[in-house]
PDB file of C-alpha atoms in Angstrom:
ATOM      1  CA  MET A 604      56.475  56.680  -6.730  1.00  0.00           C
ATOM      2  CA  ASN A 605      56.473  58.778  -9.844  1.00  0.00           C
ATOM      3  CA  HIS A 606      52.990  58.670 -11.445  1.00  0.00           C
ATOM      4  CA  ARG A 607      53.700  61.122 -14.256  1.00  0.00           C
ATOM      5  CA  THR A 608      52.918  59.862 -17.756  1.00  0.00           C
ATOM      6  CA  SER A 609      55.927  59.877 -20.052  1.00  0.00           C
ATOM      7  CA  ALA A 610      55.920  62.035 -23.161  1.00  0.00           C
ATOM      8  CA  LEU A 611      55.660  58.880 -25.255  1.00  0.00           C
ATOM      9  CA  ASP A 612      52.424  57.867 -23.462  1.00  0.00           C
ATOM     10  CA  GLU A 613      50.715  61.209 -23.922  1.00  0.00           C
ATOM     11  CA  PRO A 614      48.304  61.483 -26.805  1.00  0.00           C
ATOM     12  CA  VAL A 615      49.150  63.936 -29.533  1.00  0.00           C
ATOM     13  CA  THR A 616      46.789  66.903 -29.289  1.00  0.00           C
ATOM     14  CA  ASP A 617      47.642  69.114 -32.259  1.00  0.00           C
ATOM     15  CA  ASP A 618      44.640  71.062 -33.381  1.00  0.00           C
ATOM     16  CA  ALA A 619      46.110  71.485 -36.836  1.00  0.00           C
ATOM     17  CA  LEU A 620      45.877  67.716 -37.324  1.00  0.00           C
ATOM     18  CA  THR A 621      42.246  67.402 -36.317  1.00  0.00           C
ATOM     19  CA  ARG A 622      40.733  70.644 -37.603  1.00  0.00           C
ATOM     20  CA  PRO A 623      38.083  69.866 -40.274  1.00  0.00           C
ATOM     21  CA  PHE A 624      38.915  70.951 -43.824  1.00  0.00           C
ATOM     22  CA  ALA A 625      36.678  73.267 -45.757  1.00  0.00           C
ATOM     23  CA  GLY A 626      36.490  70.913 -48.724  1.00  0.00           C
ATOM     24  CA  ALA A 627      39.377  68.787 -49.943  1.00  0.00           C
ATOM     25  CA  SER A 628      42.476  68.777 -47.779  1.00  0.00           C
ATOM     26  CA  PRO A 629      45.325  71.137 -48.788  1.00  0.00           C
ATOM     27  CA  TYR A 630      47.425  68.000 -49.301  1.00  0.00           C
ATOM     28  CA  ASP A 631      44.929  66.535 -51.790  1.00  0.00           C
ATOM     29  CA  THR A 632      44.546  69.879 -53.521  1.00  0.00           C
ATOM     30  CA  TYR A 633      48.288  70.007 -54.125  1.00  0.00           C
ATOM     31  CA  VAL A 634      49.134  66.326 -54.745  1.00  0.00           C
ATOM     32  CA  HIS A 635      45.786  65.258 -56.232  1.00  0.00           C
ATOM     33  CA  ALA A 636      46.050  61.980 -54.381  1.00  0.00           C
ATOM     34  CA  SER A 637      42.326  61.309 -54.685  1.00  0.00           C
ATOM     35  CA  VAL A 638      42.684  61.535 -58.468  1.00  0.00           C
ATOM     36  CA  LEU A 639      45.765  59.266 -58.523  1.00  0.00           C
ATOM     37  CA  ASN A 640      44.049  56.698 -56.257  1.00  0.00           C
ATOM     38  CA  SER A 641      40.988  56.609 -58.528  1.00  0.00           C
ATOM     39  CA  LEU A 642      42.961  55.566 -61.607  1.00  0.00           C
ATOM     40  CA  GLN A 643      43.465  51.924 -60.743  1.00  0.00           C
ATOM     41  CA  ARG A 644      40.577  50.123 -62.467  1.00  0.00           C
ATOM     42  CA  PRO A 645      41.270  46.407 -62.741  1.00  0.00           C
ATOM     43  CA  LEU A 646      39.257  44.610 -65.417  1.00  0.00           C
ATOM     44  CA  THR A 647      39.455  41.150 -63.845  1.00  0.00           C
ATOM     45  CA  GLU A 648      39.306  39.507 -60.428  1.00  0.00           C
ATOM     46  CA  ALA A 649      42.934  38.368 -60.782  1.00  0.00           C
ATOM     47  CA  PRO A 650      44.816  39.366 -57.586  1.00  0.00           C
ATOM     48  CA  ASP A 651      47.942  40.372 -59.500  1.00  0.00           C
ATOM     49  CA  GLU A 652      46.303  42.828 -61.850  1.00  0.00           C
ATOM     50  CA  MET A 653      46.249  45.629 -59.293  1.00  0.00           C
ATOM     51  CA  GLY A 654      50.017  45.349 -58.843  1.00  0.00           C
ATOM     52  CA  PHE A 655      50.508  45.392 -62.602  1.00  0.00           C
ATOM     53  CA  LEU A 656      48.377  48.529 -62.981  1.00  0.00           C
ATOM     54  CA  VAL A 657      50.046  50.420 -60.116  1.00  0.00           C
ATOM     55  CA  THR A 658      53.516  49.446 -61.289  1.00  0.00           C
ATOM     56  CA  THR A 659      52.794  50.624 -64.819  1.00  0.00           C
ATOM     57  CA  GLN A 660      51.291  53.891 -63.658  1.00  0.00           C
ATOM     58  CA  VAL A 661      54.151  54.604 -61.254  1.00  0.00           C
ATOM     59  CA  MET A 662      56.607  54.031 -64.104  1.00  0.00           C
ATOM     60  CA  GLU A 663      54.678  56.577 -66.210  1.00  0.00           C
ATOM     61  CA  LEU A 664      55.161  59.151 -63.455  1.00  0.00           C
ATOM     62  CA  TRP A 665      58.867  58.410 -63.306  1.00  0.00           C
ATOM     63  CA  PHE A 666      59.071  58.790 -67.109  1.00  0.00           C
ATOM     64  CA  THR A 667      57.454  62.214 -66.714  1.00  0.00           C
ATOM     65  CA  LEU A 668      59.960  63.353 -64.118  1.00  0.00           C
ATOM     66  CA  ILE A 669      62.964  62.024 -66.092  1.00  0.00           C
ATOM     67  CA  VAL A 670      61.760  63.795 -69.253  1.00  0.00           C
ATOM     68  CA  HIS A 671      61.355  67.015 -67.262  1.00  0.00           C
ATOM     69  CA  GLU A 672      64.932  66.778 -65.889  1.00  0.00           C
ATOM     70  CA  TRP A 673      66.471  65.951 -69.274  1.00  0.00           C
ATOM     71  CA  ARG A 674      64.697  68.876 -70.892  1.00  0.00           C
ATOM     72  CA  THR A 675      65.932  71.102 -68.067  1.00  0.00           C
ATOM     73  CA  ALA A 676      69.490  69.848 -68.622  1.00  0.00           C
ATOM     74  CA  ARG A 677      69.194  70.320 -72.391  1.00  0.00           C
ATOM     75  CA  VAL A 678      68.238  73.950 -71.963  1.00  0.00           C
ATOM     76  CA  ALA A 679      71.080  74.475 -69.490  1.00  0.00           C
ATOM     77  CA  PHE A 680      73.632  73.020 -71.909  1.00  0.00           C
ATOM     78  CA  ALA A 681      72.351  75.345 -74.632  1.00  0.00           C
ATOM     79  CA  LYS A 682      73.083  78.240 -72.246  1.00  0.00           C
ATOM     80  CA  ASP A 683      76.527  76.848 -71.324  1.00  0.00           C
ATOM     81  CA  ASP A 684      75.300  76.492 -67.731  1.00  0.00           C
ATOM     82  CA  LEU A 685      77.125  73.305 -66.788  1.00  0.00           C
ATOM     83  CA  HIS A 686      76.240  73.526 -63.096  1.00  0.00           C
ATOM     84  CA  ALA A 687      72.495  73.674 -63.762  1.00  0.00           C
ATOM     85  CA  ALA A 688      72.816  70.848 -66.323  1.00  0.00           C
ATOM     86  CA  LEU A 689      74.712  68.611 -63.883  1.00  0.00           C
ATOM     87  CA  ASP A 690      72.138  69.276 -61.190  1.00  0.00           C
ATOM     88  CA  ALA A 691      69.288  68.227 -63.500  1.00  0.00           C
ATOM     89  CA  LEU A 692      71.164  65.149 -64.673  1.00  0.00           C
ATOM     90  CA  THR A 693      71.897  64.170 -61.057  1.00  0.00           C
ATOM     91  CA  ARG A 694      68.210  64.427 -60.231  1.00  0.00           C
ATOM     92  CA  SER A 695      67.355  62.328 -63.248  1.00  0.00           C
ATOM     93  CA  ARG A 696      69.864  59.667 -62.135  1.00  0.00           C
ATOM     94  CA  ARG A 697      68.004  59.406 -58.816  1.00  0.00           C
ATOM     95  CA  ALA A 698      64.687  59.139 -60.672  1.00  0.00           C
ATOM     96  CA  LEU A 699      66.081  56.435 -62.960  1.00  0.00           C
ATOM     97  CA  THR A 700      67.241  54.474 -59.913  1.00  0.00           C
ATOM     98  CA  ALA A 701      63.713  54.648 -58.523  1.00  0.00           C
ATOM     99  CA  LEU A 702      62.263  53.734 -61.936  1.00  0.00           C
ATOM    100  CA  ASN A 703      64.395  50.580 -62.039  1.00  0.00           C
ATOM    101  CA  GLY A 704      63.230  49.636 -58.546  1.00  0.00           C
ATOM    102  CA  ALA A 705      59.615  49.943 -59.625  1.00  0.00           C
ATOM    103  CA  TRP A 706      59.782  46.547 -61.351  1.00  0.00           C
ATOM    104  CA  ALA A 707      59.768  44.772 -57.965  1.00  0.00           C
ATOM    105  CA  PRO A 708      55.985  44.249 -57.518  1.00  0.00           C
ATOM    106  CA  ILE A 709      55.654  42.384 -60.833  1.00  0.00           C
ATOM    107  CA  ALA A 710      59.142  41.036 -61.410  1.00  0.00           C
ATOM    108  CA  ALA A 711      58.275  37.498 -60.335  1.00  0.00           C
ATOM    109  CA  LEU A 712      54.889  36.994 -62.025  1.00  0.00           C
ATOM    110  CA  THR A 713      54.443  33.409 -63.104  1.00  0.00           C
ATOM    111  CA  PRO A 714      52.861  32.659 -66.525  1.00  0.00           C
ATOM    112  CA  ALA A 715      49.631  31.608 -64.821  1.00  0.00           C
ATOM    113  CA  GLN A 716      49.470  34.777 -62.750  1.00  0.00           C
ATOM    114  CA  PHE A 717      50.085  36.963 -65.829  1.00  0.00           C
ATOM    115  CA  ASN A 718      47.617  35.047 -67.908  1.00  0.00           C
ATOM    116  CA  GLY A 719      45.023  35.728 -65.181  1.00  0.00           C
ATOM    117  CA  PHE A 720      44.573  39.261 -66.505  1.00  0.00           C
ATOM    118  CA  ARG A 721      46.609  39.531 -69.727  1.00  0.00           C
ATOM    119  CA  ALA A 722      43.660  39.114 -72.098  1.00  0.00           C
ATOM    120  CA  ALA A 723      41.826  41.989 -70.330  1.00  0.00           C
ATOM    121  CA  PHE A 724      44.172  44.731 -71.583  1.00  0.00           C
ATOM    122  CA  GLY A 725      43.716  43.606 -75.206  1.00  0.00           C
ATOM    123  CA  GLN A 726      45.847  45.607 -77.631  1.00  0.00           C
ATOM    124  CA  ALA A 727      47.487  47.754 -74.934  1.00  0.00           C
ATOM    125  CA  SER A 728      51.262  47.466 -74.805  1.00  0.00           C
ATOM    126  CA  GLY A 729      54.084  49.250 -73.038  1.00  0.00           C
ATOM    127  CA  PHE A 730      55.737  50.214 -76.299  1.00  0.00           C
ATOM    128  CA  GLN A 731      52.740  52.536 -76.898  1.00  0.00           C
ATOM    129  CA  SER A 732      53.818  54.813 -74.008  1.00  0.00           C
ATOM    130  CA  ALA A 733      54.224  58.335 -75.390  1.00  0.00           C
ATOM    131  CA  MET A 734      56.189  59.514 -72.383  1.00  0.00           C
ATOM    132  CA  TYR A 735      58.684  56.667 -72.722  1.00  0.00           C
ATOM    133  CA  ARG A 736      58.988  57.616 -76.378  1.00  0.00           C
ATOM    134  CA  HIS A 737      59.860  61.162 -75.271  1.00  0.00           C
ATOM    135  CA  MET A 738      62.649  59.615 -73.172  1.00  0.00           C
ATOM    136  CA  GLU A 739      64.070  57.680 -76.097  1.00  0.00           C
ATOM    137  CA  PHE A 740      63.871  60.676 -78.425  1.00  0.00           C
ATOM    138  CA  LEU A 741      65.694  62.777 -75.852  1.00  0.00           C
ATOM    139  CA  LEU A 742      68.397  60.125 -75.752  1.00  0.00           C
ATOM    140  CA  GLY A 743      68.805  60.468 -79.502  1.00  0.00           C
ATOM    141  CA  ASP A 744      66.925  57.284 -80.470  1.00  0.00           C
ATOM    142  CA  LYS A 745      64.573  58.966 -82.948  1.00  0.00           C
ATOM    143  CA  SER A 746      61.994  57.043 -85.058  1.00  0.00           C
ATOM    144  CA  ALA A 747      59.540  58.518 -87.532  1.00  0.00           C
ATOM    145  CA  ARG A 748      57.694  55.186 -87.646  1.00  0.00           C
ATOM    146  CA  LEU A 749      57.109  55.131 -83.862  1.00  0.00           C
ATOM    147  CA  LEU A 750      56.071  58.803 -83.999  1.00  0.00           C
ATOM    148  CA  ARG A 751      53.415  58.021 -86.635  1.00  0.00           C
ATOM    149  CA  ALA A 752      51.834  55.479 -84.341  1.00  0.00           C
ATOM    150  CA  HIS A 753      50.483  58.329 -82.199  1.00  0.00           C
ATOM    151  CA  ARG A 754      48.696  60.231 -84.981  1.00  0.00           C
ATOM    152  CA  GLY A 755      45.320  59.184 -83.614  1.00  0.00           C
ATOM    153  CA  ASP A 756      45.783  61.478 -80.600  1.00  0.00           C
ATOM    154  CA  PRO A 757      46.661  64.964 -82.043  1.00  0.00           C
ATOM    155  CA  ALA A 758      47.774  66.535 -78.780  1.00  0.00           C
ATOM    156  CA  VAL A 759      50.042  63.613 -77.838  1.00  0.00           C
ATOM    157  CA  HIS A 760      51.363  63.347 -81.420  1.00  0.00           C
ATOM    158  CA  GLU A 761      52.239  67.040 -81.673  1.00  0.00           C
ATOM    159  CA  ALA A 762      54.009  67.091 -78.297  1.00  0.00           C
ATOM    160  CA  LEU A 763      56.027  64.019 -79.293  1.00  0.00           C
ATOM    161  CA  ALA A 764      56.687  65.469 -82.754  1.00  0.00           C
ATOM    162  CA  GLU A 765      58.231  68.529 -81.100  1.00  0.00           C
ATOM    163  CA  THR A 766      60.652  66.343 -79.136  1.00  0.00           C
ATOM    164  CA  TYR A 767      61.363  64.453 -82.383  1.00  0.00           C
ATOM    165  CA  ARG A 768      62.252  67.643 -84.268  1.00  0.00           C
ATOM    166  CA  GLU A 769      64.407  69.137 -81.492  1.00  0.00           C
ATOM    167  CA  PRO A 770      68.041  68.289 -80.721  1.00  0.00           C
ATOM    168  CA  SER A 771      68.410  65.453 -78.270  1.00  0.00           C
ATOM    169  CA  LEU A 772      69.972  65.858 -74.869  1.00  0.00           C
ATOM    170  CA  TYR A 773      73.199  64.351 -76.239  1.00  0.00           C
ATOM    171  CA  ASP A 774      73.173  66.697 -79.230  1.00  0.00           C
ATOM    172  CA  GLU A 775      73.187  69.631 -76.830  1.00  0.00           C
ATOM    173  CA  VAL A 776      75.957  68.034 -74.770  1.00  0.00           C
ATOM    174  CA  LEU A 777      78.166  67.724 -77.855  1.00  0.00           C
ATOM    175  CA  ASP A 778      77.415  71.301 -78.967  1.00  0.00           C
ATOM    176  CA  TYR A 779      78.351  72.458 -75.479  1.00  0.00           C
ATOM    177  CA  LEU A 780      81.636  70.522 -75.570  1.00  0.00           C
ATOM    178  CA  HIS A 781      82.424  72.045 -78.993  1.00  0.00           C
ATOM    179  CA  ARG A 782      81.942  75.562 -77.576  1.00  0.00           C
ATOM    180  CA  GLN A 783      84.311  74.610 -74.774  1.00  0.00           C
ATOM    181  CA  GLY A 784      87.064  73.913 -77.351  1.00  0.00           C
ATOM    182  CA  LEU A 785      86.745  70.123 -77.736  1.00  0.00           C
ATOM    183  CA  PRO A 786      87.022  68.650 -81.259  1.00  0.00           C
ATOM    184  CA  VAL A 787      83.419  67.601 -81.890  1.00  0.00           C
ATOM    185  CA  PRO A 788      83.254  67.195 -85.712  1.00  0.00           C
ATOM    186  CA  LEU A 789      81.186  69.605 -87.810  1.00  0.00           C
ATOM    187  CA  HIS A 790      79.231  66.829 -89.504  1.00  0.00           C
ATOM    188  CA  VAL A 791      78.059  65.652 -86.067  1.00  0.00           C
ATOM    189  CA  ARG A 792      77.041  69.151 -84.991  1.00  0.00           C
ATOM    190  CA  GLU A 793      75.171  69.756 -88.262  1.00  0.00           C
ATOM    191  CA  ARG A 794      73.555  66.326 -88.557  1.00  0.00           C
ATOM    192  CA  ASP A 795      69.830  65.788 -89.084  1.00  0.00           C
ATOM    193  CA  VAL A 796      68.608  65.602 -85.495  1.00  0.00           C
ATOM    194  CA  THR A 797      65.525  63.646 -86.509  1.00  0.00           C
ATOM    195  CA  SER A 798      67.769  60.704 -87.421  1.00  0.00           C
ATOM    196  CA  PRO A 799      68.850  58.155 -84.780  1.00  0.00           C
ATOM    197  CA  TYR A 800      72.185  59.091 -83.268  1.00  0.00           C
ATOM    198  CA  THR A 801      75.028  56.729 -84.076  1.00  0.00           C
ATOM    199  CA  GLY A 802      78.538  56.735 -82.655  1.00  0.00           C
ATOM    200  CA  ASP A 803      81.236  58.778 -84.342  1.00  0.00           C
ATOM    201  CA  PRO A 804      85.054  58.351 -84.014  1.00  0.00           C
ATOM    202  CA  GLY A 805      85.502  62.160 -83.801  1.00  0.00           C
ATOM    203  CA  VAL A 806      83.214  62.310 -80.785  1.00  0.00           C
ATOM    204  CA  THR A 807      85.089  59.416 -79.223  1.00  0.00           C
ATOM    205  CA  GLU A 808      88.284  61.471 -79.655  1.00  0.00           C
ATOM    206  CA  ALA A 809      86.696  64.415 -77.904  1.00  0.00           C
ATOM    207  CA  TRP A 810      85.770  62.208 -74.927  1.00  0.00           C
ATOM    208  CA  ARG A 811      89.214  60.613 -75.047  1.00  0.00           C
ATOM    209  CA  GLN A 812      90.796  64.028 -74.508  1.00  0.00           C
ATOM    210  CA  ILE A 813      88.481  64.586 -71.534  1.00  0.00           C
ATOM    211  CA  TYR A 814      89.219  61.195 -70.001  1.00  0.00           C
ATOM    212  CA  ALA A 815      92.977  61.502 -70.526  1.00  0.00           C
ATOM    213  CA  GLY A 816      92.994  64.930 -68.846  1.00  0.00           C
ATOM    214  CA  PRO A 817      92.613  65.986 -65.211  1.00  0.00           C
ATOM    215  CA  GLN A 818      90.613  63.392 -63.350  1.00  0.00           C
ATOM    216  CA  HIS A 819      88.612  65.971 -61.367  1.00  0.00           C
ATOM    217  CA  HIS A 820      87.657  68.165 -64.342  1.00  0.00           C
ATOM    218  CA  PRO A 821      83.946  69.026 -64.567  1.00  0.00           C
ATOM    219  CA  HIS A 822      83.796  67.586 -68.130  1.00  0.00           C
ATOM    220  CA  LEU A 823      84.935  64.210 -66.831  1.00  0.00           C
ATOM    221  CA  ALA A 824      82.296  64.420 -64.137  1.00  0.00           C
ATOM    222  CA  LEU A 825      79.794  65.082 -66.937  1.00  0.00           C
ATOM    223  CA  GLY A 826      81.005  62.051 -68.827  1.00  0.00           C
ATOM    224  CA  GLU A 827      80.642  59.799 -65.776  1.00  0.00           C
ATOM    225  CA  LEU A 828      77.169  61.146 -64.983  1.00  0.00           C
ATOM    226  CA  LEU A 829      76.058  60.502 -68.558  1.00  0.00           C
ATOM    227  CA  THR A 830      77.529  57.006 -68.316  1.00  0.00           C
ATOM    228  CA  ASP A 831      75.534  56.408 -65.092  1.00  0.00           C
ATOM    229  CA  ILE A 832      72.409  57.463 -66.958  1.00  0.00           C
ATOM    230  CA  ALA A 833      73.203  55.260 -69.930  1.00  0.00           C
ATOM    231  CA  GLU A 834      73.813  52.301 -67.607  1.00  0.00           C
ATOM    232  CA  LEU A 835      70.537  52.820 -65.702  1.00  0.00           C
ATOM    233  CA  VAL A 836      68.552  53.119 -68.939  1.00  0.00           C
ATOM    234  CA  THR A 837      70.144  49.897 -70.239  1.00  0.00           C
ATOM    235  CA  ARG A 838      69.476  48.110 -66.965  1.00  0.00           C
ATOM    236  CA  TRP A 839      65.820  49.178 -67.126  1.00  0.00           C
ATOM    237  CA  ARG A 840      65.517  47.747 -70.642  1.00  0.00           C
ATOM    238  CA  PHE A 841      67.159  44.457 -69.686  1.00  0.00           C
ATOM    239  CA  ASP A 842      65.019  44.181 -66.540  1.00  0.00           C
ATOM    240  CA  HIS A 843      61.983  44.637 -68.805  1.00  0.00           C
ATOM    241  CA  VAL A 844      63.237  41.737 -70.913  1.00  0.00           C
ATOM    242  CA  LEU A 845      63.620  39.560 -67.845  1.00  0.00           C
ATOM    243  CA  VAL A 846      60.189  40.412 -66.462  1.00  0.00           C
ATOM    244  CA  VAL A 847      58.548  39.577 -69.780  1.00  0.00           C
ATOM    245  CA  ARG A 848      60.652  36.418 -70.272  1.00  0.00           C
ATOM    246  CA  ARG A 849      59.634  35.190 -66.832  1.00  0.00           C
ATOM    247  CA  ALA A 850      55.908  36.010 -67.236  1.00  0.00           C
ATOM    248  CA  MET A 851      55.259  34.924 -70.824  1.00  0.00           C
ATOM    249  CA  GLY A 852      58.419  33.507 -72.394  1.00  0.00           C
ATOM    250  CA  ALA A 853      58.697  34.035 -76.160  1.00  0.00           C
ATOM    251  CA  LYS A 854      54.978  34.358 -76.854  1.00  0.00           C
ATOM    252  CA  PRO A 855      53.932  37.158 -79.265  1.00  0.00           C
ATOM    253  CA  GLY A 856      53.363  40.484 -77.495  1.00  0.00           C
ATOM    254  CA  SER A 857      50.102  42.357 -77.243  1.00  0.00           C
ATOM    255  CA  ALA A 858      49.179  44.759 -80.050  1.00  0.00           C
ATOM    256  CA  GLY A 859      50.830  42.389 -82.526  1.00  0.00           C
ATOM    257  CA  SER A 860      54.397  43.106 -81.468  1.00  0.00           C
ATOM    258  CA  ALA A 861      57.120  40.434 -81.514  1.00  0.00           C
ATOM    259  CA  GLY A 862      57.110  40.536 -77.692  1.00  0.00           C
ATOM    260  CA  LEU A 863      60.328  39.291 -76.193  1.00  0.00           C
ATOM    261  CA  ALA A 864      62.291  39.426 -79.462  1.00  0.00           C
ATOM    262  CA  TRP A 865      61.398  43.098 -79.940  1.00  0.00           C
ATOM    263  CA  LEU A 866      62.367  43.976 -76.394  1.00  0.00           C
ATOM    264  CA  GLU A 867      65.664  42.131 -76.680  1.00  0.00           C
ATOM    265  CA  GLN A 868      66.482  44.071 -79.880  1.00  0.00           C
ATOM    266  CA  ARG A 869      65.644  47.408 -78.254  1.00  0.00           C
ATOM    267  CA  ALA A 870      67.628  46.569 -75.106  1.00  0.00           C
ATOM    268  CA  THR A 871      70.889  46.320 -77.041  1.00  0.00           C
ATOM    269  CA  ARG A 872      70.615  49.773 -78.610  1.00  0.00           C
ATOM    270  CA  PRO A 873      73.549  51.819 -77.233  1.00  0.00           C
ATOM    271  CA  VAL A 874      73.031  54.953 -75.149  1.00  0.00           C
ATOM    272  CA  PHE A 875      75.764  57.597 -75.558  1.00  0.00           C
ATOM    273  CA  PRO A 876      77.918  55.053 -77.445  1.00  0.00           C
ATOM    274  CA  GLU A 877      81.219  57.000 -77.434  1.00  0.00           C
ATOM    275  CA  LEU A 878      81.289  57.041 -73.657  1.00  0.00           C
ATOM    276  CA  TRP A 879      81.601  53.264 -73.718  1.00  0.00           C
ATOM    277  CA  GLU A 880      84.021  53.228 -76.661  1.00  0.00           C
ATOM    278  CA  VAL A 881      86.410  55.654 -75.045  1.00  0.00           C
ATOM    279  CA  ARG A 882      87.127  53.372 -72.130  1.00  0.00           C
ATOM    280  CA  GLY A 883      89.221  51.198 -74.345  1.00  0.00           C
ATOM    281  CA  ASP A 884      91.225  54.159 -75.667  1.00  0.00           C
ATOM    282  CA  VAL A 885      92.461  55.740 -72.433  1.00  0.00           C
TER     283      VAL A 885
END
């Protein structure tokens, strides 16, 4: 009879796993998990508040990563480095997919469950998120009024003001396409970049030439990647509408906002509008 213990039955004896740390673990020093895990501070006994807090904080982290990748892509486009730009946009697409999935823990809150902690966060509202505002400004959806709302925090306001004053990600894409010989109109390239971007027939024509050309051209791959991003952003906005509609209906939002009506209006704002328009022209 074979009495040897199988490898699966043998206990793991790796000294590296059991050696005491001299202070915080290297993992915690790098990731700061203890800091992250100390930031959930529910204000009520409602069992659903913890999920709401964690979901909101996780979304803020995804916002931060997406903003980082879009800034990286913007710099790459300014340098005519399409490969680096596509890499950053691809990473942002993965982050946006994860962001959209982050709704799951709170997507089915009932009105009673939401009301169990809603009063506790007082005037706090998601539209106050500075990092989400960075995202929208990078998409070209600029707003001086929403920028002014952050004046009370000088560091946050100045960082956001810088994104407001700079060209958006899409502005840099269009400048790049112009330098590649595509007919992006001068008035688009010289527009006031602090104004909200609106669709232009000349830009649609530039994309039409790309989409009517070779179907494996890198510029068409760029257009499809930007369309993926636009779709994911739009889906996130509409999922936000559905979560709010399910949890509180058409009640006024916190901080005096119009709540559902305001979210529905924002959800319909186009992202990279010519990329949707061109599909009817090819």
